[in-house]
Amino acid sequence: MRLLLSLLLAVSSLPVAAAPQLDKLSLPKGFHIAVYSDQVPNAREIALGAKGTVFVGSNDAGKVYALTDTNGDGHADKVRVIASGLELPVGVAFKNGDLYVSAVSRIYVLRDIEQHLDNPPKPVVVTDKLPRETAHGWRFIAFGPDGKLYVPIGAPCNICDPGPAHAKLTRMNADGTDIEDVARGIRNTVGFDWQPGTGHLWFTDNGRDLMGDDMPSDELNEIARPGEHFGYPYCHQGDTLDPEFGKGKSCKDYVPPVLKLGAHVASLGMRFYEGKQFPPSYRGAIIIAEHGSWNRTRKSGYRVMSVRLKGNKVLSYEPLVTGFEQNESAWGRPADVQPLPDGSVLVSDDLAGAVYRVTYKP
């Protein structure tokens, strides 16, 4: 009942969809933003094909999109639906010519997809062994340097002790075999990437609701070794015991976040930036899409942020794109970020149904 109430409140308080309003956006000096495509309803995770295709998962009628920029002008001139009727296919990952798609309890694959964009193959089930709950069942997925597919399994609730089957990050072979846990105590990660140099996996995690406007913070975390526990549901933001499930526990027993991102900002997709178009200070930085709060007195998030690092030490946490929300009214909600080979960065927006391209030119 408590989960149902939370979900109903979330739906009832979401902003009404609006067209992209780029004139309202602010970026640091020298940065520019343009619409890559405004024909991608409920755009979520982005993945890049080997031939430059931009794949976008969504929660729009179970559709997955393929965007192509055939003339190289920085805008997609063709938008195709390559799958439909899937259950919340928000996660996409590309490997060896194939596109993998998350659909709650299942992972599908579309074989040799870039050769068949106009006549896409039928999605083939890779695994159907994932939990069926849709609460925190919208899965961001990605292939790691080890060639394995990483798949999160969020807690099926706002706050509960779900046992070993949930609240974790898993990985599997590309054929769906040998599923194993990577890390535990993760409420709901909807964005992760591997740090160049160290190979460590970093991830965003959404803090629980119903502890007030300013508690607890979303987290940016680093997995230094497999098997680590990041606190949920016992400890939040590395230093605050849960009022119900924290009894008898100590936050010292769990891995604290590298950075507190802010309460209810809904940090989702994140990637390390290794391009050369942005200023040198962005090399190796993390870029994070913050989807925005739904249950806070004054809205937070609704922006794209950059986290500059030195090793695993945070040097700064600063806005890259703001203005999706103004005066408590939002027209856009960033969901994912994806650097392109030319050093520009794509940003998906599931509220405006668009993908933007951020460039830098002094």
Coordinates of C-alpha atoms in Angstrom, one line a residue:
M1 CA 0.0 0.0 0.0
R2 CA 2.8 2.4 0.9
L3 CA 4.5 1.6 -2.5
L4 CA 1.3 2.1 -4.4
L5 CA 0.7 5.5 -2.7
S6 CA 4.2 6.6 -3.6
L7 CA 3.8 5.6 -7.2
L8 CA 0.4 7.4 -7.5
L9 CA 1.9 10.5 -6.0
A10 CA 4.8 10.3 -8.4
V11 CA 2.6 10.0 -11.5
S12 CA 0.2 12.7 -10.3
S13 CA 3.0 15.2 -9.7
L14 CA 4.9 14.8 -12.9
P15 CA 5.1 17.8 -15.2
V16 CA 3.1 17.9 -18.4
A17 CA 5.2 17.1 -21.5
A18 CA 6.4 20.1 -23.5
A19 CA 8.4 20.7 -26.6
P20 CA 12.2 21.5 -26.2
Q21 CA 12.8 25.1 -25.1
L22 CA 16.5 25.5 -25.8
D23 CA 16.3 29.3 -25.2
K24 CA 15.7 28.6 -21.5
L25 CA 18.9 26.5 -21.1
S26 CA 22.2 27.8 -19.6
L27 CA 25.6 26.3 -20.2
P28 CA 29.2 27.5 -19.3
K29 CA 30.8 29.9 -21.7
G30 CA 31.8 28.4 -25.0
F31 CA 29.3 25.5 -24.7
H32 CA 26.3 25.2 -27.0
I33 CA 23.3 22.9 -27.2
A34 CA 21.1 21.9 -30.1
V35 CA 18.3 19.4 -30.8
Y36 CA 19.7 16.2 -32.2
S37 CA 16.2 14.8 -32.6
D38 CA 12.8 15.8 -31.1
Q39 CA 11.1 12.6 -32.4
V40 CA 12.0 10.3 -29.5
P41 CA 9.1 10.1 -27.0
N42 CA 10.2 9.2 -23.5
A43 CA 13.8 9.0 -24.5
R44 CA 15.9 7.2 -21.9
E45 CA 19.2 5.3 -22.2
I46 CA 21.5 6.0 -25.2
A47 CA 23.9 3.5 -26.9
L48 CA 26.2 4.0 -29.9
G49 CA 26.5 1.5 -32.7
A50 CA 29.8 0.8 -34.5
K51 CA 28.6 2.6 -37.6
G52 CA 27.4 5.7 -35.8
T53 CA 23.8 4.8 -35.1
V54 CA 22.4 6.3 -32.0
F55 CA 20.1 3.8 -30.2
V56 CA 17.6 5.1 -27.6
G57 CA 15.5 3.0 -25.2
S58 CA 12.2 4.4 -24.1
N59 CA 9.0 3.7 -22.1
D60 CA 6.8 4.8 -25.0
A61 CA 4.6 1.9 -26.0
G62 CA 7.6 -0.5 -25.6
K63 CA 9.6 1.1 -28.4
V64 CA 13.3 1.2 -29.1
Y65 CA 14.6 3.9 -31.6
A66 CA 17.5 4.1 -34.0
L67 CA 18.7 7.6 -34.9
T68 CA 21.0 8.3 -37.9
D69 CA 22.8 11.5 -39.0
T70 CA 23.5 10.6 -42.6
N71 CA 25.0 14.0 -43.7
G72 CA 27.1 14.6 -40.6
D73 CA 25.5 18.0 -39.7
G74 CA 25.0 17.0 -36.0
H75 CA 21.3 16.4 -36.3
A76 CA 19.5 13.0 -36.8
D77 CA 17.7 13.1 -40.2
K78 CA 16.2 9.7 -39.8
V79 CA 14.4 8.2 -36.8
R80 CA 13.3 4.6 -37.0
V81 CA 11.4 2.4 -34.5
I82 CA 13.4 -0.9 -34.5
A83 CA 11.3 -2.7 -31.7
S84 CA 7.9 -2.2 -30.1
G85 CA 5.6 -3.8 -27.7
L86 CA 8.4 -4.6 -25.2
E87 CA 7.9 -4.1 -21.4
L88 CA 9.6 -0.8 -20.5
P89 CA 12.6 -1.2 -22.8
V90 CA 14.6 1.8 -21.4
G91 CA 18.0 0.1 -21.3
V92 CA 20.1 -0.4 -24.5
A93 CA 23.7 -1.7 -24.9
F94 CA 25.6 -2.4 -28.1
K95 CA 28.3 -5.2 -28.6
N96 CA 29.7 -6.9 -31.7
G97 CA 27.0 -5.6 -34.0
D98 CA 24.2 -6.6 -31.7
L99 CA 21.8 -4.4 -29.7
Y100 CA 20.8 -5.6 -26.2
V101 CA 17.6 -4.3 -24.7
S102 CA 16.3 -4.5 -21.1
A103 CA 12.7 -5.2 -20.6
V104 CA 12.1 -5.7 -16.8
S105 CA 12.4 -9.5 -16.4
R106 CA 14.0 -10.1 -19.8
I107 CA 17.0 -9.1 -21.8
Y108 CA 16.5 -9.2 -25.6
V109 CA 19.0 -8.9 -28.4
L110 CA 18.6 -7.6 -32.0
R111 CA 21.3 -9.3 -34.1
D112 CA 23.4 -7.4 -36.6
I113 CA 21.1 -4.5 -36.2
E114 CA 22.9 -1.8 -38.1
Q115 CA 22.7 -3.9 -41.3
H116 CA 18.9 -4.1 -40.9
L117 CA 17.6 -0.7 -39.6
D118 CA 14.9 -0.6 -42.2
N119 CA 13.9 -4.2 -41.6
P120 CA 14.9 -4.9 -38.0
P121 CA 15.1 -8.5 -36.8
K122 CA 12.7 -9.9 -34.2
P123 CA 14.1 -9.4 -30.7
V124 CA 15.5 -12.7 -29.3
V125 CA 15.3 -13.5 -25.6
V126 CA 18.8 -13.7 -24.0
T127 CA 17.4 -14.3 -20.5
D128 CA 14.0 -14.2 -18.8
K129 CA 15.4 -14.9 -15.3
L130 CA 15.3 -11.3 -13.9
P131 CA 12.7 -10.2 -11.3
R132 CA 9.3 -9.2 -12.7
E133 CA 8.6 -6.2 -10.4
T134 CA 8.3 -3.0 -12.4
A135 CA 9.0 -0.8 -9.4
H136 CA 12.7 0.1 -10.0
G137 CA 12.6 -2.5 -12.7
W138 CA 13.6 -0.1 -15.5
R139 CA 17.1 -1.2 -16.1
F140 CA 20.1 0.8 -17.4
I141 CA 22.5 -1.8 -18.9
A142 CA 26.0 -1.7 -20.2
F143 CA 28.9 -3.9 -21.3
G144 CA 32.0 -3.8 -19.1
P145 CA 35.7 -4.1 -20.1
D146 CA 35.4 -7.7 -19.2
G147 CA 32.9 -8.3 -22.0
K148 CA 30.0 -9.0 -19.6
L149 CA 26.6 -7.4 -19.5
Y150 CA 26.0 -5.5 -16.3
V151 CA 22.3 -5.4 -15.2
P152 CA 21.0 -3.7 -12.0
I153 CA 18.2 -5.2 -9.9
G154 CA 16.7 -2.4 -7.9
A155 CA 14.8 -2.7 -4.7
P156 CA 11.1 -3.4 -5.5
C157 CA 9.9 -0.6 -3.0
N158 CA 10.8 2.8 -1.7
I159 CA 12.2 1.3 1.5
C160 CA 12.2 -2.4 2.5
D161 CA 14.6 -5.2 3.2
P162 CA 14.1 -7.2 0.0
G163 CA 16.6 -9.9 0.6
P164 CA 19.4 -11.1 -1.6
A165 CA 17.4 -11.2 -4.8
H166 CA 17.2 -7.4 -5.1
A167 CA 19.0 -4.1 -4.4
K168 CA 22.2 -5.0 -6.2
L169 CA 24.2 -4.9 -9.5
T170 CA 24.7 -8.1 -11.4
R171 CA 26.6 -9.2 -14.5
M172 CA 26.2 -12.0 -17.0
N173 CA 27.8 -13.4 -20.2
A174 CA 26.4 -11.9 -23.4
D175 CA 24.4 -15.1 -23.9
G176 CA 22.7 -14.7 -20.5
T177 CA 24.6 -17.4 -18.7
D178 CA 26.6 -17.2 -15.4
I179 CA 24.6 -14.4 -13.7
E180 CA 26.5 -13.2 -10.6
D181 CA 26.4 -10.4 -8.1
V182 CA 28.8 -7.5 -8.4
A183 CA 27.8 -5.3 -5.5
R184 CA 24.9 -5.1 -3.0
G185 CA 23.1 -2.5 -0.9
I186 CA 22.2 -0.5 -4.0
R187 CA 18.6 0.9 -3.9
N188 CA 18.4 1.7 -7.6
T189 CA 21.2 2.5 -10.0
V190 CA 20.2 3.9 -13.4
G191 CA 23.6 4.9 -14.6
F192 CA 27.1 3.4 -14.4
D193 CA 30.4 3.5 -16.3
W194 CA 34.1 2.4 -15.9
Q195 CA 36.8 4.9 -15.1
P196 CA 39.6 5.0 -17.7
G197 CA 42.9 4.1 -16.1
T198 CA 41.6 2.3 -13.0
G199 CA 38.9 0.3 -14.6
H200 CA 36.8 0.8 -11.5
L201 CA 33.0 0.8 -11.9
W202 CA 31.3 4.0 -10.8
F203 CA 27.5 4.3 -10.4
T204 CA 24.7 6.7 -9.4
D205 CA 22.2 5.5 -6.8
N206 CA 18.8 7.1 -6.0
G207 CA 18.2 7.8 -2.3
R208 CA 14.9 6.7 -0.7
D209 CA 11.8 8.9 -0.4
L210 CA 9.6 10.0 2.5
M211 CA 12.4 11.2 4.8
G212 CA 11.8 14.9 4.1
D213 CA 12.9 17.4 1.5
D214 CA 16.6 17.2 2.2
M215 CA 17.3 13.6 3.2
P216 CA 18.8 11.4 2.1
S217 CA 21.1 12.4 -0.8
D218 CA 21.5 10.6 -4.0
E219 CA 24.9 9.1 -4.3
L220 CA 27.9 8.8 -6.7
N221 CA 29.7 5.6 -5.8
E222 CA 32.9 3.7 -6.8
I223 CA 33.2 -0.1 -6.7
A224 CA 36.8 -0.8 -5.8
R225 CA 36.3 -4.6 -5.6
P226 CA 33.4 -7.0 -6.2
G227 CA 31.1 -7.9 -3.3
E228 CA 31.1 -4.5 -1.6
H229 CA 27.9 -3.4 0.2
F230 CA 26.7 0.2 -0.2
G231 CA 24.3 0.4 2.7
Y232 CA 20.7 0.1 1.5
P233 CA 18.3 -0.3 3.3
Y234 CA 20.2 0.1 6.5
C235 CA 22.4 3.2 5.9
H236 CA 21.8 6.1 3.5
Q237 CA 24.3 8.6 2.1
G238 CA 27.1 6.9 4.1
D239 CA 26.2 8.5 7.4
T240 CA 22.5 8.2 8.2
L241 CA 20.8 5.1 9.6
D242 CA 17.4 4.3 8.3
P243 CA 14.7 5.1 10.9
E244 CA 13.2 1.6 10.5
F245 CA 15.8 -0.7 9.0
G246 CA 18.9 0.9 10.6
K247 CA 18.3 -0.3 14.1
G248 CA 21.3 -2.2 15.4
K249 CA 23.4 -1.3 12.3
S250 CA 26.4 0.9 11.8
C251 CA 27.2 3.0 8.7
K252 CA 30.8 2.2 9.2
D253 CA 30.1 -1.3 8.0
Y254 CA 29.1 -0.1 4.5
V255 CA 30.9 1.7 1.6
P256 CA 30.2 5.5 1.7
P257 CA 29.5 7.5 -1.4
V258 CA 32.4 9.3 -3.1
L259 CA 30.0 12.3 -3.5
K260 CA 26.6 13.3 -2.2
L261 CA 24.7 14.6 -5.2
G262 CA 21.8 16.2 -3.4
A263 CA 18.4 15.0 -2.1
H264 CA 15.9 13.8 -4.7
V265 CA 17.8 15.0 -7.7
A266 CA 17.1 11.6 -9.3
S267 CA 20.6 11.0 -10.7
L268 CA 20.3 8.7 -13.7
G269 CA 22.6 8.2 -16.6
M270 CA 26.4 8.9 -16.2
R271 CA 29.5 8.5 -18.4
F272 CA 33.1 9.4 -18.1
Y273 CA 34.1 12.0 -20.6
E274 CA 37.3 11.1 -22.6
G275 CA 36.7 13.3 -25.6
K276 CA 38.9 16.2 -26.8
Q277 CA 36.3 18.7 -27.9
F278 CA 35.5 20.0 -24.4
P279 CA 38.2 22.0 -22.4
P280 CA 41.0 19.8 -21.0
S281 CA 39.6 20.2 -17.4
Y282 CA 36.7 17.9 -18.5
R283 CA 38.9 15.1 -19.5
G284 CA 38.2 12.2 -17.2
A285 CA 35.2 14.0 -15.6
I286 CA 31.9 12.3 -15.0
I287 CA 28.8 13.8 -16.7
I288 CA 25.5 13.0 -14.9
A289 CA 21.9 13.4 -16.0
E290 CA 19.7 14.4 -13.1
H291 CA 16.1 13.7 -13.9
G292 CA 14.6 15.8 -11.1
S293 CA 12.6 15.5 -8.0
W294 CA 8.9 14.6 -7.9
N295 CA 8.1 14.8 -4.2
R296 CA 10.1 17.7 -2.9
T297 CA 8.6 21.0 -1.7
R298 CA 10.9 22.9 -4.1
K299 CA 12.2 21.0 -7.1
S300 CA 15.8 19.8 -7.3
G301 CA 17.7 18.2 -10.1
Y302 CA 16.4 18.8 -13.7
R303 CA 20.0 19.4 -14.9
V304 CA 23.2 17.9 -16.3
M305 CA 26.1 18.0 -14.0
S306 CA 29.9 17.5 -14.3
V307 CA 32.1 15.9 -11.6
R308 CA 35.8 16.6 -12.0
L309 CA 38.1 14.1 -10.4
K310 CA 41.7 13.5 -9.5
G311 CA 41.9 9.8 -9.1
N312 CA 38.8 9.0 -6.9
K313 CA 38.9 12.4 -5.2
V314 CA 36.3 15.0 -6.2
L315 CA 37.6 18.3 -7.3
S316 CA 34.3 19.9 -8.3
Y317 CA 30.6 19.3 -8.8
E318 CA 29.3 21.9 -11.2
P319 CA 26.4 22.4 -13.7
L320 CA 26.9 21.8 -17.4
V321 CA 23.3 22.3 -18.5
T322 CA 20.5 23.9 -16.4
G323 CA 17.1 25.5 -17.2
F324 CA 15.0 22.4 -17.7
E325 CA 13.0 23.6 -14.7
Q326 CA 12.3 27.3 -13.9
N327 CA 10.0 28.8 -11.2
E328 CA 8.9 25.3 -10.1
S329 CA 7.8 24.4 -13.6
A330 CA 9.7 21.8 -15.7
W331 CA 9.6 21.3 -19.5
G332 CA 12.4 18.8 -19.6
R333 CA 14.0 15.9 -17.6
P334 CA 17.5 14.7 -18.5
A335 CA 17.7 10.9 -18.4
D336 CA 21.0 9.9 -19.9
V337 CA 24.3 11.3 -21.4
Q338 CA 26.5 9.8 -24.1
P339 CA 29.7 11.2 -25.5
L340 CA 30.1 10.9 -29.3
P341 CA 33.4 10.1 -31.1
D342 CA 33.8 13.8 -32.1
G343 CA 33.8 14.8 -28.4
S344 CA 30.3 16.2 -28.3
V345 CA 27.8 14.8 -25.8
L346 CA 24.2 13.6 -26.4
V347 CA 21.6 14.2 -23.6
S348 CA 18.2 12.4 -23.6
D349 CA 15.1 14.0 -22.3
D350 CA 12.1 11.8 -21.6
L351 CA 9.7 14.6 -20.8
A352 CA 10.2 16.6 -24.0
G353 CA 10.8 13.4 -26.0
A354 CA 14.1 14.6 -27.4
V355 CA 17.8 14.0 -27.6
Y356 CA 20.2 17.1 -27.5
R357 CA 23.8 17.5 -28.6
V358 CA 26.1 19.6 -26.5
T359 CA 29.2 21.0 -28.2
Y360 CA 32.1 23.3 -27.3
K361 CA 33.4 26.0 -29.5
P362 CA 35.1 29.0 -27.9

